[in-house]
Amino acid sequence: MPEAVAVSQLVKRYRGAAGNSIDDISATLEEGQSVGLLGPNGAGKTTLVKLLCGVTRPTSGTVRVFGGDPFTDASGTKRSLAVVHQSSPMDMMLSVRDNIKIAVAFRGLTWRQARGRVTELVDEFNLGSCMDKVAFTLSGGQQRRVQIVRSLVVAPRLFLLDEPSIGLDPTGRRRLWDHLGRLRAEHGVTLVLTSHNMDEIEQNCSQVIVLKEGRIIRNAPHGDITAEFGGTSAVVTFAEEVGPDELREIAGTHGVALKSLDRIRIEVIGDDLEGFVSTLLKYWAGRAGAIRSIAFSCVSLEEAFIRLTERA
Ligand SMILES: Nc1ncnc2c1ncn2[C@@H]1O[C@H](COP(=O)(O)OP(=O)(O)OP(=O)(O)O)[C@@H](O)[C@H]1O
Ligand SMILES: [Mg+2]
């Protein structure tokens, strides 16, 4: 796959700041990838998004988007980009329609050229009744929807979204993710998005970059990160209390760790969970109803993120 984004030895120190907000990071993203940018508050996610879309100049190092420099924009790189910024950059004293018209003009299109697409987007994001309202009278979630529509008046090749689902209701979130899914499937759009909602990242991003204090501490498929921090576990619920010695013996033969969650539930962690569970079932075979349930689950990305950022 060709490269969509390449950053090399990238540093950003804001004027007067004591330290670097982006501190020597290098990474490449392939075209069509969907990348979740994670990190605690202040880690540098928004700064990186601003560097990628060229609104902020790097202190040193390079940013390449489809081979061009988005800050100088000498090769018109910005035309391939769309951004939903974390904080709202629209004109709060203008109507929604005028705000969208400005975005259209910014993209070098006439209203006539863009109207069909805008109508579809307005419909999709349920903004029909808001078009003539002044932006500051909208609710937070409605403002977010306007921003999303503004960013999409032209289909981008690279779409940067800085906490796009903040303030959106469940329907709005679903519409956004459906739209992003279609952009990827039909147009091979590269997505880079930040979110503090790990479920969202887990469901929609194949690759995860974790930032901490301006540095990349992980750049991997999210499955690798969750596997690194515990992999799979099983919770077994018994109908009645079970003697710990019998369980420990079975656990010992399969090399899994056993933890009592309460009187009738145990959690088992280790590589050979299937072996453990199958021995357990054989052991209790004659006692109908003795095991109430067995549930396997993966360590969530949220749990892995907390362990990773607290440790690193
Ligand atoms: N314009 C600015 N001038 C000076 N320092 C800034 C500026 N913008 C951000 N910073 C600093 O840079 C660091 C990274 O900020 P950034 O907004 O990129 O974090 P973030 O990861 O997006 O956090 P959040 O999850 O809260 O959105 C922080 O320490 C912040 O104080
Ligand atoms: Mg931010």
mmCIF file of C-alpha atoms and ligand atoms in Angstrom:
data_model
loop_
_atom_site.group_PDB
_atom_site.id
_atom_site.type_symbol
_atom_site.label_atom_id
_atom_site.label_comp_id
_atom_site.label_asym_id
_atom_site.label_seq_id
_atom_site.Cartn_x
_atom_site.Cartn_y
_atom_site.Cartn_z
ATOM 1 C CA MET A 1 0.000 0.000 0.000
ATOM 2 C CA PRO A 2 1.307 3.497 -0.753
ATOM 3 C CA GLU A 3 2.072 5.812 2.129
ATOM 4 C CA ALA A 4 -0.590 8.300 3.191
ATOM 5 C CA VAL A 5 1.308 9.900 6.068
ATOM 6 C CA ALA A 6 4.960 9.887 7.035
ATOM 7 C CA VAL A 7 6.344 11.832 9.977
ATOM 8 C CA SER A 8 10.012 11.776 10.778
ATOM 9 C CA GLN A 9 11.790 12.991 13.903
ATOM 10 C CA LEU A 10 8.889 15.331 14.431
ATOM 11 C CA VAL A 11 9.135 17.845 17.269
ATOM 12 C CA LYS A 12 6.692 20.540 18.291
ATOM 13 C CA ARG A 13 7.431 22.960 21.097
ATOM 14 C CA TYR A 14 4.929 25.770 21.517
ATOM 15 C CA ARG A 15 6.344 29.254 21.960
ATOM 16 C CA GLY A 16 7.305 29.849 25.571
ATOM 17 C CA ALA A 17 6.595 26.218 26.578
ATOM 18 C CA ALA A 18 8.970 24.418 28.926
ATOM 19 C CA GLY A 19 8.900 21.123 27.028
ATOM 20 C CA ASN A 20 8.030 19.533 23.709
ATOM 21 C CA SER A 21 4.373 18.730 23.046
ATOM 22 C CA ILE A 22 5.482 16.343 20.295
ATOM 23 C CA ASP A 23 8.840 14.902 21.159
ATOM 24 C CA ASP A 24 10.728 13.254 18.304
ATOM 25 C CA ILE A 25 8.180 10.956 16.744
ATOM 26 C CA SER A 26 8.501 8.975 13.538
ATOM 27 C CA ALA A 27 5.772 6.848 11.954
ATOM 28 C CA THR A 28 4.190 5.989 8.642
ATOM 29 C CA LEU A 29 0.559 5.254 7.869
ATOM 30 C CA GLU A 30 -0.478 3.358 4.774
ATOM 31 C CA GLU A 31 -3.250 4.548 2.525
ATOM 32 C CA GLY A 32 -6.598 3.024 3.569
ATOM 33 C CA GLN A 33 -5.523 2.388 7.159
ATOM 34 C CA SER A 34 -7.745 3.344 10.028
ATOM 35 C CA VAL A 35 -5.634 4.545 12.923
ATOM 36 C CA GLY A 36 -6.716 5.387 16.450
ATOM 37 C CA LEU A 37 -4.606 7.940 18.239
ATOM 38 C CA LEU A 38 -4.785 7.346 21.977
ATOM 39 C CA GLY A 39 -3.167 9.023 24.931
ATOM 40 C CA PRO A 40 -3.973 10.676 28.247
ATOM 41 C CA ASN A 41 -5.036 14.333 28.342
ATOM 42 C CA GLY A 42 -2.146 16.518 27.221
ATOM 43 C CA ALA A 43 -0.297 13.643 25.509
ATOM 44 C CA GLY A 44 -0.059 15.546 22.225
ATOM 45 C CA LYS A 45 -2.883 14.066 20.116
ATOM 46 C CA THR A 46 -4.423 17.380 19.063
ATOM 47 C CA THR A 47 -0.984 18.824 18.404
ATOM 48 C CA LEU A 48 -0.195 15.896 16.125
ATOM 49 C CA VAL A 49 -3.503 16.311 14.276
ATOM 50 C CA LYS A 50 -2.711 20.011 13.790
ATOM 51 C CA LEU A 51 0.724 19.146 12.442
ATOM 52 C CA LEU A 52 -0.753 16.581 10.051
ATOM 53 C CA CYS A 53 -3.250 19.028 8.616
ATOM 54 C CA GLY A 54 -0.729 21.860 8.406
ATOM 55 C CA VAL A 55 -2.308 24.394 10.755
ATOM 56 C CA THR A 56 0.769 24.212 12.999
ATOM 57 C CA ARG A 57 4.402 24.385 11.877
ATOM 58 C CA PRO A 58 6.780 21.730 13.201
ATOM 59 C CA THR A 59 9.632 22.980 15.377
ATOM 60 C CA SER A 60 11.799 20.391 13.619
ATOM 61 C CA GLY A 61 11.397 17.184 11.654
ATOM 62 C CA THR A 62 9.129 16.540 8.712
ATOM 63 C CA VAL A 63 5.485 15.815 7.969
ATOM 64 C CA ARG A 64 4.505 14.330 4.616
ATOM 65 C CA VAL A 65 0.924 13.750 3.560
ATOM 66 C CA PHE A 66 0.683 11.955 0.218
ATOM 67 C CA GLY A 67 4.251 13.066 -0.340
ATOM 68 C CA GLY A 68 3.573 16.797 0.186
ATOM 69 C CA ASP A 69 4.136 19.181 3.079
ATOM 70 C CA PRO A 70 0.753 20.195 4.510
ATOM 71 C CA PHE A 71 2.193 23.318 6.181
ATOM 72 C CA THR A 72 3.687 24.947 3.065
ATOM 73 C CA ASP A 73 1.021 23.230 0.930
ATOM 74 C CA ALA A 74 3.169 23.812 -2.147
ATOM 75 C CA SER A 75 1.685 20.782 -3.914
ATOM 76 C CA GLY A 76 -1.904 21.393 -2.811
ATOM 77 C CA THR A 77 -1.779 18.618 -0.186
ATOM 78 C CA LYS A 78 -4.563 20.209 1.813
ATOM 79 C CA ARG A 79 -7.052 19.476 -0.943
ATOM 80 C CA SER A 80 -6.834 15.786 -0.053
ATOM 81 C CA LEU A 81 -7.455 16.409 3.633
ATOM 82 C CA ALA A 82 -10.500 16.881 5.787
ATOM 83 C CA VAL A 83 -10.375 17.666 9.487
ATOM 84 C CA VAL A 84 -12.820 17.696 12.360
ATOM 85 C CA HIS A 85 -11.040 19.738 15.007
ATOM 86 C CA GLN A 86 -11.430 19.117 18.731
ATOM 87 C CA SER A 87 -12.627 22.662 19.342
ATOM 88 C CA SER A 88 -15.165 24.253 17.062
ATOM 89 C CA PRO A 89 -13.666 26.536 14.402
ATOM 90 C CA MET A 90 -16.960 27.736 12.916
ATOM 91 C CA ASP A 91 -18.458 31.207 12.944
ATOM 92 C CA MET A 92 -20.936 31.177 15.794
ATOM 93 C CA MET A 93 -22.718 34.330 14.594
ATOM 94 C CA LEU A 94 -23.592 32.888 11.183
ATOM 95 C CA SER A 95 -26.327 30.444 10.242
ATOM 96 C CA VAL A 96 -25.586 26.778 9.729
ATOM 97 C CA ARG A 97 -26.227 27.218 5.998
ATOM 98 C CA ASP A 98 -23.703 30.070 5.763
ATOM 99 C CA ASN A 99 -21.152 28.114 7.768
ATOM 100 C CA ILE A 100 -21.505 25.225 5.317
ATOM 101 C CA LYS A 101 -21.333 27.642 2.368
ATOM 102 C CA ILE A 102 -18.047 29.007 3.699
ATOM 103 C CA ALA A 103 -16.645 25.481 3.915
ATOM 104 C CA VAL A 104 -17.762 24.846 0.328
ATOM 105 C CA ALA A 105 -16.106 28.063 -0.903
ATOM 106 C CA PHE A 106 -12.964 27.170 1.024
ATOM 107 C CA ARG A 107 -12.807 23.970 -1.004
ATOM 108 C CA GLY A 108 -12.940 25.974 -4.233
ATOM 109 C CA LEU A 109 -16.433 24.754 -5.144
ATOM 110 C CA THR A 110 -19.544 26.714 -6.052
ATOM 111 C CA TRP A 111 -22.696 26.177 -4.009
ATOM 112 C CA ARG A 112 -24.339 24.740 -7.118
ATOM 113 C CA GLN A 113 -21.578 22.129 -7.469
ATOM 114 C CA ALA A 114 -21.740 21.142 -3.816
ATOM 115 C CA ARG A 115 -25.475 21.382 -3.168
ATOM 116 C CA GLY A 116 -26.344 17.759 -3.959
ATOM 117 C CA ARG A 117 -23.695 16.353 -1.662
ATOM 118 C CA VAL A 118 -24.465 18.896 1.068
ATOM 119 C CA THR A 119 -28.169 17.994 0.955
ATOM 120 C CA GLU A 120 -27.326 14.311 1.408
ATOM 121 C CA LEU A 121 -25.004 15.048 4.324
ATOM 122 C CA VAL A 122 -27.477 17.413 6.007
ATOM 123 C CA ASP A 123 -30.072 14.689 5.712
ATOM 124 C CA GLU A 124 -27.749 11.977 6.975
ATOM 125 C CA PHE A 125 -26.730 14.003 10.010
ATOM 126 C CA ASN A 126 -30.268 15.195 10.647
ATOM 127 C CA LEU A 127 -29.576 18.922 10.358
ATOM 128 C CA GLY A 128 -32.444 19.851 8.046
ATOM 129 C CA SER A 129 -34.292 21.836 10.703
ATOM 130 C CA CYS A 130 -31.141 23.661 11.809
ATOM 131 C CA MET A 131 -30.005 25.159 8.507
ATOM 132 C CA ASP A 132 -31.350 28.651 9.174
ATOM 133 C CA LYS A 133 -30.429 28.758 12.850
ATOM 134 C CA VAL A 134 -27.521 30.852 14.070
ATOM 135 C CA ALA A 135 -24.701 28.494 15.057
ATOM 136 C CA PHE A 136 -24.469 29.618 18.689
ATOM 137 C CA THR A 137 -28.100 28.662 19.284
ATOM 138 C CA LEU A 138 -27.388 25.004 18.468
ATOM 139 C CA SER A 139 -26.775 22.334 21.069
ATOM 140 C CA GLY A 140 -23.250 20.955 21.484
ATOM 141 C CA GLY A 141 -24.059 17.781 19.563
ATOM 142 C CA GLN A 142 -25.739 19.732 16.746
ATOM 143 C CA GLN A 143 -22.641 21.927 16.430
ATOM 144 C CA ARG A 144 -20.557 18.782 16.192
ATOM 145 C CA ARG A 145 -22.776 17.485 13.392
ATOM 146 C CA VAL A 146 -22.363 20.783 11.501
ATOM 147 C CA GLN A 147 -18.599 20.481 11.840
ATOM 148 C CA ILE A 148 -18.701 16.944 10.455
ATOM 149 C CA VAL A 149 -20.830 18.027 7.488
ATOM 150 C CA ARG A 150 -18.504 20.992 6.850
ATOM 151 C CA SER A 151 -15.481 18.741 6.847
ATOM 152 C CA LEU A 152 -17.083 16.349 4.352
ATOM 153 C CA VAL A 153 -18.297 18.720 1.632
ATOM 154 C CA VAL A 154 -15.499 17.208 -0.464
ATOM 155 C CA ALA A 155 -14.647 13.502 -0.030
ATOM 156 C CA PRO A 156 -11.119 13.460 1.429
ATOM 157 C CA ARG A 157 -8.262 10.989 0.906
ATOM 158 C CA LEU A 158 -7.130 11.512 4.498
ATOM 159 C CA PHE A 159 -9.687 12.272 7.183
ATOM 160 C CA LEU A 160 -8.434 13.528 10.551
ATOM 161 C CA LEU A 161 -10.963 13.513 13.372
ATOM 162 C CA ASP A 162 -10.082 14.876 16.781
ATOM 163 C CA GLU A 163 -12.595 13.437 19.263
ATOM 164 C CA PRO A 164 -15.357 13.445 16.654
ATOM 165 C CA SER A 165 -18.035 11.751 18.703
ATOM 166 C CA ILE A 166 -17.901 14.095 21.698
ATOM 167 C CA GLY A 167 -21.398 15.372 22.319
ATOM 168 C CA LEU A 168 -23.040 13.164 19.700
ATOM 169 C CA ASP A 169 -26.052 11.124 20.738
ATOM 170 C CA PRO A 170 -26.056 7.378 19.950
ATOM 171 C CA THR A 171 -27.789 7.911 16.586
ATOM 172 C CA GLY A 172 -25.301 10.626 15.621
ATOM 173 C CA ARG A 173 -22.407 8.363 16.591
ATOM 174 C CA ARG A 174 -23.825 5.475 14.590
ATOM 175 C CA ARG A 175 -24.287 7.738 11.518
ATOM 176 C CA LEU A 176 -20.733 9.017 11.858
ATOM 177 C CA TRP A 177 -19.208 5.546 12.101
ATOM 178 C CA ASP A 178 -21.360 4.234 9.274
ATOM 179 C CA HIS A 179 -20.229 7.151 7.137
ATOM 180 C CA LEU A 180 -16.583 6.603 8.023
ATOM 181 C CA GLY A 181 -16.944 2.884 7.258
ATOM 182 C CA ARG A 182 -18.356 3.705 3.818
ATOM 183 C CA LEU A 183 -15.610 6.248 3.117
ATOM 184 C CA ARG A 184 -13.076 3.538 3.823
ATOM 185 C CA ALA A 185 -14.808 0.758 1.937
ATOM 186 C CA GLU A 186 -15.826 2.734 -1.141
ATOM 187 C CA HIS A 187 -13.069 5.311 -1.424
ATOM 188 C CA GLY A 188 -10.139 3.773 0.459
ATOM 189 C CA VAL A 189 -9.968 6.846 2.698
ATOM 190 C CA THR A 190 -7.264 6.856 5.373
ATOM 191 C CA LEU A 191 -8.648 7.673 8.808
ATOM 192 C CA VAL A 192 -6.779 9.067 11.787
ATOM 193 C CA LEU A 193 -8.909 9.711 14.803
ATOM 194 C CA THR A 194 -8.536 10.437 18.452
ATOM 195 C CA SER A 195 -11.011 9.332 21.068
ATOM 196 C CA HIS A 196 -11.099 8.599 24.750
ATOM 197 C CA ASN A 197 -13.777 6.011 24.013
ATOM 198 C CA MET A 198 -11.812 2.794 23.664
ATOM 199 C CA ASP A 199 -14.771 0.743 22.432
ATOM 200 C CA GLU A 200 -15.056 3.087 19.492
ATOM 201 C CA ILE A 201 -11.384 2.716 18.666
ATOM 202 C CA GLU A 202 -11.496 -1.034 19.130
ATOM 203 C CA GLN A 203 -14.444 -1.377 16.763
ATOM 204 C CA ASN A 204 -13.294 1.005 14.062
ATOM 205 C CA CYS A 205 -9.501 1.140 13.993
ATOM 206 C CA SER A 206 -7.162 -1.635 12.975
ATOM 207 C CA GLN A 207 -4.041 0.161 14.122
ATOM 208 C CA VAL A 208 -3.499 2.027 17.384
ATOM 209 C CA ILE A 209 -0.855 4.623 18.189
ATOM 210 C CA VAL A 210 -0.510 5.422 21.877
ATOM 211 C CA LEU A 211 1.073 8.747 22.791
ATOM 212 C CA LYS A 212 2.365 9.727 26.182
ATOM 213 C CA GLU A 213 4.101 13.028 26.942
ATOM 214 C CA GLY A 214 4.599 13.671 23.246
ATOM 215 C CA ARG A 215 6.178 10.304 22.444
ATOM 216 C CA ILE A 216 4.840 7.193 20.762
ATOM 217 C CA ILE A 217 4.842 4.396 23.324
ATOM 218 C CA ARG A 218 3.015 1.849 21.107
ATOM 219 C CA ASN A 219 2.223 1.633 17.409
ATOM 220 C CA ALA A 220 0.535 -1.711 16.798
ATOM 221 C CA PRO A 221 -2.705 -3.484 15.850
ATOM 222 C CA HIS A 222 -5.016 -3.167 18.855
ATOM 223 C CA GLY A 223 -5.143 -6.954 19.181
ATOM 224 C CA ASP A 224 -1.393 -6.951 19.857
ATOM 225 C CA ILE A 225 -1.793 -4.351 22.589
ATOM 226 C CA THR A 226 -4.600 -6.194 24.349
ATOM 227 C CA ALA A 227 -2.693 -9.485 24.001
ATOM 228 C CA GLU A 228 0.378 -7.883 25.573
ATOM 229 C CA PHE A 229 -1.672 -6.845 28.587
ATOM 230 C CA GLY A 230 -3.340 -10.095 29.492
ATOM 231 C CA GLY A 231 -4.953 -11.706 26.445
ATOM 232 C CA THR A 232 -8.020 -13.806 27.188
ATOM 233 C CA SER A 233 -9.586 -14.741 30.496
ATOM 234 C CA ALA A 234 -12.448 -17.046 31.487
ATOM 235 C CA VAL A 235 -14.927 -16.595 34.296
ATOM 236 C CA VAL A 236 -16.562 -19.790 35.565
ATOM 237 C CA THR A 237 -19.682 -19.583 37.700
ATOM 238 C CA PHE A 238 -20.640 -22.627 39.794
ATOM 239 C CA ALA A 239 -24.066 -23.438 41.204
ATOM 240 C CA GLU A 240 -22.573 -23.711 44.683
ATOM 241 C CA GLU A 241 -19.310 -23.137 46.449
ATOM 242 C CA VAL A 242 -16.480 -25.367 45.217
ATOM 243 C CA GLY A 243 -13.475 -26.454 47.251
ATOM 244 C CA PRO A 244 -10.430 -24.446 46.138
ATOM 245 C CA ASP A 245 -8.066 -27.441 46.274
ATOM 246 C CA GLU A 246 -9.777 -29.344 43.453
ATOM 247 C CA LEU A 247 -9.725 -26.246 41.263
ATOM 248 C CA ARG A 248 -6.097 -25.449 42.041
ATOM 249 C CA GLU A 249 -5.085 -28.922 41.035
ATOM 250 C CA ILE A 250 -6.789 -28.653 37.628
ATOM 251 C CA ALA A 251 -5.364 -25.151 37.134
ATOM 252 C CA GLY A 252 -1.901 -26.447 38.004
ATOM 253 C CA THR A 253 -1.995 -29.148 35.352
ATOM 254 C CA HIS A 254 -2.824 -26.537 32.684
ATOM 255 C CA GLY A 255 -0.478 -23.832 33.935
ATOM 256 C CA VAL A 256 -3.241 -21.214 34.307
ATOM 257 C CA ALA A 257 -3.645 -18.687 37.109
ATOM 258 C CA LEU A 258 -6.749 -18.877 39.245
ATOM 259 C CA LYS A 259 -8.422 -16.098 41.153
ATOM 260 C CA SER A 260 -11.581 -16.323 43.266
ATOM 261 C CA LEU A 261 -13.937 -13.500 42.398
ATOM 262 C CA ASP A 262 -16.478 -14.477 45.038
ATOM 263 C CA ARG A 263 -17.903 -17.611 46.668
ATOM 264 C CA ILE A 264 -19.068 -19.218 43.419
ATOM 265 C CA ARG A 265 -17.057 -17.456 40.680
ATOM 266 C CA ILE A 266 -13.479 -17.902 39.608
ATOM 267 C CA GLU A 267 -11.438 -16.070 36.971
ATOM 268 C CA VAL A 268 -8.798 -18.001 35.068
ATOM 269 C CA ILE A 269 -6.012 -16.396 33.052
ATOM 270 C CA GLY A 270 -3.394 -18.144 30.951
ATOM 271 C CA ASP A 271 -2.594 -19.661 27.577
ATOM 272 C CA ASP A 272 -4.339 -23.008 27.964
ATOM 273 C CA LEU A 273 -7.810 -21.834 28.951
ATOM 274 C CA GLU A 274 -9.487 -24.303 26.619
ATOM 275 C CA GLY A 275 -7.589 -27.203 28.174
ATOM 276 C CA PHE A 276 -8.532 -26.022 31.653
ATOM 277 C CA VAL A 277 -12.203 -25.644 30.773
ATOM 278 C CA SER A 278 -12.368 -29.031 29.047
ATOM 279 C CA THR A 279 -10.824 -30.799 32.077
ATOM 280 C CA LEU A 280 -13.193 -28.898 34.332
ATOM 281 C CA LEU A 281 -16.196 -30.063 32.304
ATOM 282 C CA LYS A 282 -15.003 -33.673 32.369
ATOM 283 C CA TYR A 283 -14.376 -33.468 36.109
ATOM 284 C CA TRP A 284 -17.920 -32.231 36.764
ATOM 285 C CA ALA A 285 -19.526 -34.381 34.044
ATOM 286 C CA GLY A 286 -21.731 -36.404 36.364
ATOM 287 C CA ARG A 287 -23.106 -33.428 38.260
ATOM 288 C CA ALA A 288 -25.794 -31.762 36.167
ATOM 289 C CA GLY A 289 -26.092 -28.036 36.704
ATOM 290 C CA ALA A 290 -22.980 -27.788 38.827
ATOM 291 C CA ILE A 291 -21.398 -25.312 36.411
ATOM 292 C CA ARG A 292 -23.756 -22.469 35.674
ATOM 293 C CA SER A 293 -21.755 -20.598 33.048
ATOM 294 C CA ILE A 294 -18.359 -20.202 31.446
ATOM 295 C CA ALA A 295 -17.605 -16.854 29.815
ATOM 296 C CA PHE A 296 -14.480 -16.062 27.833
ATOM 297 C CA SER A 297 -13.504 -12.453 27.352
ATOM 298 C CA CYS A 298 -10.563 -10.495 26.009
ATOM 299 C CA VAL A 299 -8.832 -7.890 28.073
ATOM 300 C CA SER A 300 -10.437 -4.701 26.774
ATOM 301 C CA LEU A 301 -8.434 -2.033 25.007
ATOM 302 C CA GLU A 302 -9.445 0.305 27.828
ATOM 303 C CA GLU A 303 -7.896 -1.979 30.439
ATOM 304 C CA ALA A 304 -4.783 -2.423 28.286
ATOM 305 C CA PHE A 305 -4.546 1.358 27.745
ATOM 306 C CA ILE A 306 -4.731 2.064 31.480
ATOM 307 C CA ARG A 307 -2.086 -0.534 32.289
ATOM 308 C CA LEU A 308 0.145 0.654 29.449
ATOM 309 C CA THR A 309 -0.011 4.393 30.144
ATOM 310 C CA GLU A 310 0.333 3.966 33.885
ATOM 311 C CA ARG A 311 3.370 1.748 33.469
ATOM 312 C CA ALA A 312 5.241 3.428 30.617
HETATM 313 N N1 LIG B 1 -1.268 26.570 21.772
HETATM 314 C C1 LIG B 1 -0.559 26.026 22.749
HETATM 315 N N2 LIG B 1 0.402 26.712 23.402
HETATM 316 C C2 LIG B 1 1.144 26.152 24.375
HETATM 317 N N3 LIG B 1 1.016 24.860 24.788
HETATM 318 C C3 LIG B 1 0.078 24.124 24.167
HETATM 319 C C4 LIG B 1 -0.761 24.653 23.135
HETATM 320 N N4 LIG B 1 -1.597 23.671 22.721
HETATM 321 C C5 LIG B 1 -1.298 22.590 23.461
HETATM 322 N N5 LIG B 1 -0.295 22.847 24.324
HETATM 323 C C6 LIG B 1 0.326 21.891 25.270
HETATM 324 O O1 LIG B 1 0.786 20.769 24.523
HETATM 325 C C7 LIG B 1 0.549 19.559 25.235
HETATM 326 C C8 LIG B 1 -0.266 18.624 24.351
HETATM 327 O O2 LIG B 1 -1.531 19.191 24.171
HETATM 328 P P1 LIG B 1 -2.607 18.534 23.199
HETATM 329 O O3 LIG B 1 -3.753 19.490 23.086
HETATM 330 O O4 LIG B 1 -1.939 18.139 21.944
HETATM 331 O O5 LIG B 1 -3.015 17.229 24.036
HETATM 332 P P2 LIG B 1 -4.124 16.122 23.763
HETATM 333 O O6 LIG B 1 -3.434 14.808 23.756
HETATM 334 O O7 LIG B 1 -4.913 16.484 22.564
HETATM 335 O O8 LIG B 1 -5.023 16.194 25.062
HETATM 336 P P3 LIG B 1 -6.623 16.014 25.263
HETATM 337 O O9 LIG B 1 -6.860 14.546 25.443
HETATM 338 O O10 LIG B 1 -6.877 16.748 26.532
HETATM 339 O O11 LIG B 1 -7.321 16.618 24.095
HETATM 340 C C9 LIG B 1 -0.146 19.950 26.534
HETATM 341 O O12 LIG B 1 0.821 19.985 27.545
HETATM 342 C C10 LIG B 1 -0.686 21.343 26.259
HETATM 343 O O13 LIG B 1 -0.680 22.118 27.430
HETATM 344 MG MG MG B 2 -6.846 16.947 22.234
#
